Amino acid sequence: MSSTSPEQPAETPDAVEETPSEPVGEPASTAADDEHLLVDPARVRRAPRYRAFFTVGAVVGLVVGLVVGTWLTGIAADDEVLLLKPGVFVSVVTLATTTFFVLLAGGLAILADRRSLRRR
């Protein structure tokens, strides 16, 4: 066999043998065995990234809020409805729609997360 054979690990002179911490009759478990039990490469969980969902929800909410707030302010001006502070009106509409879309995006992220768990 060659020196790079996978069956025989290369011995190093600095290697220190550890005393087994398990009882004498039981086989010693290695970190590689434990890792294999925890990580199965055949099953990959596709969990959503919550930050991305919330960011998209906030951006969509800001854009929709500004458009709807400006549109409603224009309608009020055409109907000669007196708005004392149209900027405050647009700000409140923008804040409300941003909150709504962030919560909606969070709900969609939770739904996607549950769906990724169900397939296991």
mmCIF file of C-alpha atoms in Angstrom:
data_model
loop_
_atom_site.group_PDB
_atom_site.id
_atom_site.type_symbol
_atom_site.label_atom_id
_atom_site.label_comp_id
_atom_site.label_asym_id
_atom_site.label_seq_id
_atom_site.Cartn_x
_atom_site.Cartn_y
_atom_site.Cartn_z
ATOM 1 C CA MET A 1 0.000 0.000 0.000
ATOM 2 C CA SER A 2 1.084 3.552 -0.571
ATOM 3 C CA SER A 3 1.622 6.084 2.193
ATOM 4 C CA THR A 4 -1.488 8.055 1.140
ATOM 5 C CA SER A 5 -3.867 5.110 1.482
ATOM 6 C CA PRO A 6 -7.164 6.132 3.115
ATOM 7 C CA GLU A 7 -7.268 2.955 5.243
ATOM 8 C CA GLN A 8 -4.040 3.698 7.093
ATOM 9 C CA PRO A 9 -3.764 7.239 8.535
ATOM 10 C CA ALA A 10 -0.307 8.742 8.512
ATOM 11 C CA GLU A 11 1.312 8.696 11.937
ATOM 12 C CA THR A 12 2.888 11.849 13.211
ATOM 13 C CA PRO A 13 5.603 11.876 15.851
ATOM 14 C CA ASP A 14 3.784 14.663 17.746
ATOM 15 C CA ALA A 15 0.589 12.644 18.131
ATOM 16 C CA VAL A 16 -0.404 12.190 21.745
ATOM 17 C CA GLU A 17 -2.626 9.287 22.674
ATOM 18 C CA GLU A 18 -5.620 10.231 24.770
ATOM 19 C CA THR A 19 -6.971 8.056 27.510
ATOM 20 C CA PRO A 20 -10.493 6.850 26.797
ATOM 21 C CA SER A 21 -13.140 8.637 28.813
ATOM 22 C CA GLU A 22 -15.742 5.919 28.201
ATOM 23 C CA PRO A 23 -15.991 2.629 30.061
ATOM 24 C CA VAL A 24 -13.623 -0.109 28.937
ATOM 25 C CA GLY A 25 -16.235 -2.396 27.361
ATOM 26 C CA GLU A 26 -17.828 0.234 25.070
ATOM 27 C CA PRO A 27 -16.380 1.488 21.784
ATOM 28 C CA ALA A 28 -15.070 5.041 21.735
ATOM 29 C CA SER A 29 -17.151 7.451 19.648
ATOM 30 C CA THR A 30 -15.348 9.995 17.543
ATOM 31 C CA ALA A 31 -16.375 13.477 16.552
ATOM 32 C CA ALA A 32 -16.768 12.300 12.953
ATOM 33 C CA ASP A 33 -19.325 9.678 14.020
ATOM 34 C CA ASP A 34 -21.317 12.256 15.967
ATOM 35 C CA GLU A 35 -21.187 14.730 13.097
ATOM 36 C CA HIS A 36 -22.473 12.097 10.711
ATOM 37 C CA LEU A 37 -25.480 11.555 12.972
ATOM 38 C CA LEU A 38 -26.304 15.265 13.049
ATOM 39 C CA VAL A 39 -25.641 16.203 9.426
ATOM 40 C CA ASP A 40 -27.149 14.207 6.604
ATOM 41 C CA PRO A 41 -26.006 15.563 3.228
ATOM 42 C CA ALA A 42 -28.940 13.853 1.516
ATOM 43 C CA ARG A 43 -31.394 16.045 3.442
ATOM 44 C CA VAL A 44 -30.794 19.738 3.036
ATOM 45 C CA ARG A 45 -33.175 22.077 4.823
ATOM 46 C CA ARG A 46 -33.979 25.086 2.693
ATOM 47 C CA ALA A 47 -34.818 27.572 5.454
ATOM 48 C CA PRO A 48 -35.742 31.112 4.398
ATOM 49 C CA ARG A 49 -33.606 34.108 5.276
ATOM 50 C CA TYR A 50 -35.820 36.269 7.453
ATOM 51 C CA ARG A 51 -33.786 39.450 6.975
ATOM 52 C CA ALA A 52 -34.324 39.267 3.217
ATOM 53 C CA PHE A 53 -38.075 38.798 3.633
ATOM 54 C CA PHE A 54 -38.348 41.753 6.036
ATOM 55 C CA THR A 55 -36.183 43.973 3.822
ATOM 56 C CA VAL A 56 -38.251 43.257 0.726
ATOM 57 C CA GLY A 57 -41.434 43.842 2.721
ATOM 58 C CA ALA A 58 -40.147 47.212 3.965
ATOM 59 C CA VAL A 59 -39.065 48.387 0.510
ATOM 60 C CA VAL A 60 -42.346 47.320 -1.088
ATOM 61 C CA GLY A 61 -44.276 48.959 1.761
ATOM 62 C CA LEU A 62 -42.391 52.245 1.364
ATOM 63 C CA VAL A 63 -42.953 52.383 -2.392
ATOM 64 C CA VAL A 64 -46.625 51.420 -2.180
ATOM 65 C CA GLY A 65 -47.180 53.814 0.751
ATOM 66 C CA LEU A 66 -45.643 56.770 -1.048
ATOM 67 C CA VAL A 67 -47.633 56.073 -4.206
ATOM 68 C CA VAL A 68 -50.942 55.542 -2.395
ATOM 69 C CA GLY A 69 -50.404 58.510 -0.052
ATOM 70 C CA THR A 70 -49.577 60.843 -2.938
ATOM 71 C CA TRP A 71 -52.487 59.505 -4.969
ATOM 72 C CA LEU A 72 -54.937 60.026 -2.070
ATOM 73 C CA THR A 73 -53.587 63.539 -1.477
ATOM 74 C CA GLY A 74 -54.151 64.304 -5.163
ATOM 75 C CA ILE A 75 -57.717 63.011 -4.970
ATOM 76 C CA ALA A 76 -58.360 65.172 -1.895
ATOM 77 C CA ALA A 77 -57.000 68.222 -3.725
ATOM 78 C CA ASP A 78 -59.202 67.534 -6.772
ATOM 79 C CA ASP A 79 -62.307 67.197 -4.603
ATOM 80 C CA GLU A 80 -61.335 70.383 -2.759
ATOM 81 C CA VAL A 81 -61.081 68.580 0.580
ATOM 82 C CA LEU A 82 -58.966 70.614 2.944
ATOM 83 C CA LEU A 83 -55.878 68.748 4.171
ATOM 84 C CA LEU A 84 -54.015 70.930 6.625
ATOM 85 C CA LYS A 85 -50.768 68.953 6.361
ATOM 86 C CA PRO A 86 -50.618 66.681 3.305
ATOM 87 C CA GLY A 87 -47.055 65.640 4.171
ATOM 88 C CA VAL A 88 -48.202 64.212 7.493
ATOM 89 C CA PHE A 89 -51.014 62.373 5.702
ATOM 90 C CA VAL A 90 -48.549 60.815 3.230
ATOM 91 C CA SER A 91 -46.208 59.905 6.103
ATOM 92 C CA VAL A 92 -48.939 58.150 8.069
ATOM 93 C CA VAL A 93 -50.139 56.226 5.005
ATOM 94 C CA THR A 94 -46.545 55.246 4.195
ATOM 95 C CA LEU A 95 -45.913 54.107 7.769
ATOM 96 C CA ALA A 96 -49.111 52.044 7.826
ATOM 97 C CA THR A 97 -48.451 50.330 4.496
ATOM 98 C CA THR A 98 -44.812 49.640 5.422
ATOM 99 C CA THR A 99 -45.908 48.028 8.684
ATOM 100 C CA PHE A 100 -48.498 45.946 6.851
ATOM 101 C CA PHE A 101 -46.055 44.719 4.202
ATOM 102 C CA VAL A 102 -43.319 43.910 6.748
ATOM 103 C CA LEU A 103 -45.802 41.827 8.760
ATOM 104 C CA LEU A 104 -47.023 40.155 5.574
ATOM 105 C CA ALA A 105 -43.446 39.325 4.553
ATOM 106 C CA GLY A 106 -42.752 37.904 8.025
ATOM 107 C CA GLY A 107 -45.844 35.721 7.753
ATOM 108 C CA LEU A 108 -44.704 34.466 4.367
ATOM 109 C CA ALA A 109 -41.256 33.683 5.814
ATOM 110 C CA ILE A 110 -42.810 31.686 8.659
ATOM 111 C CA LEU A 111 -45.006 29.845 6.166
ATOM 112 C CA ALA A 112 -41.961 29.021 4.026
ATOM 113 C CA ASP A 113 -40.051 27.859 7.109
ATOM 114 C CA ARG A 114 -42.841 25.515 8.176
ATOM 115 C CA ARG A 115 -43.099 24.186 4.661
ATOM 116 C CA SER A 116 -39.370 23.404 4.631
ATOM 117 C CA LEU A 117 -39.758 21.422 7.875
ATOM 118 C CA ARG A 118 -42.789 19.495 6.641
ATOM 119 C CA ARG A 119 -40.855 17.908 3.770
ATOM 120 C CA ARG A 120 -38.412 16.182 6.126
#
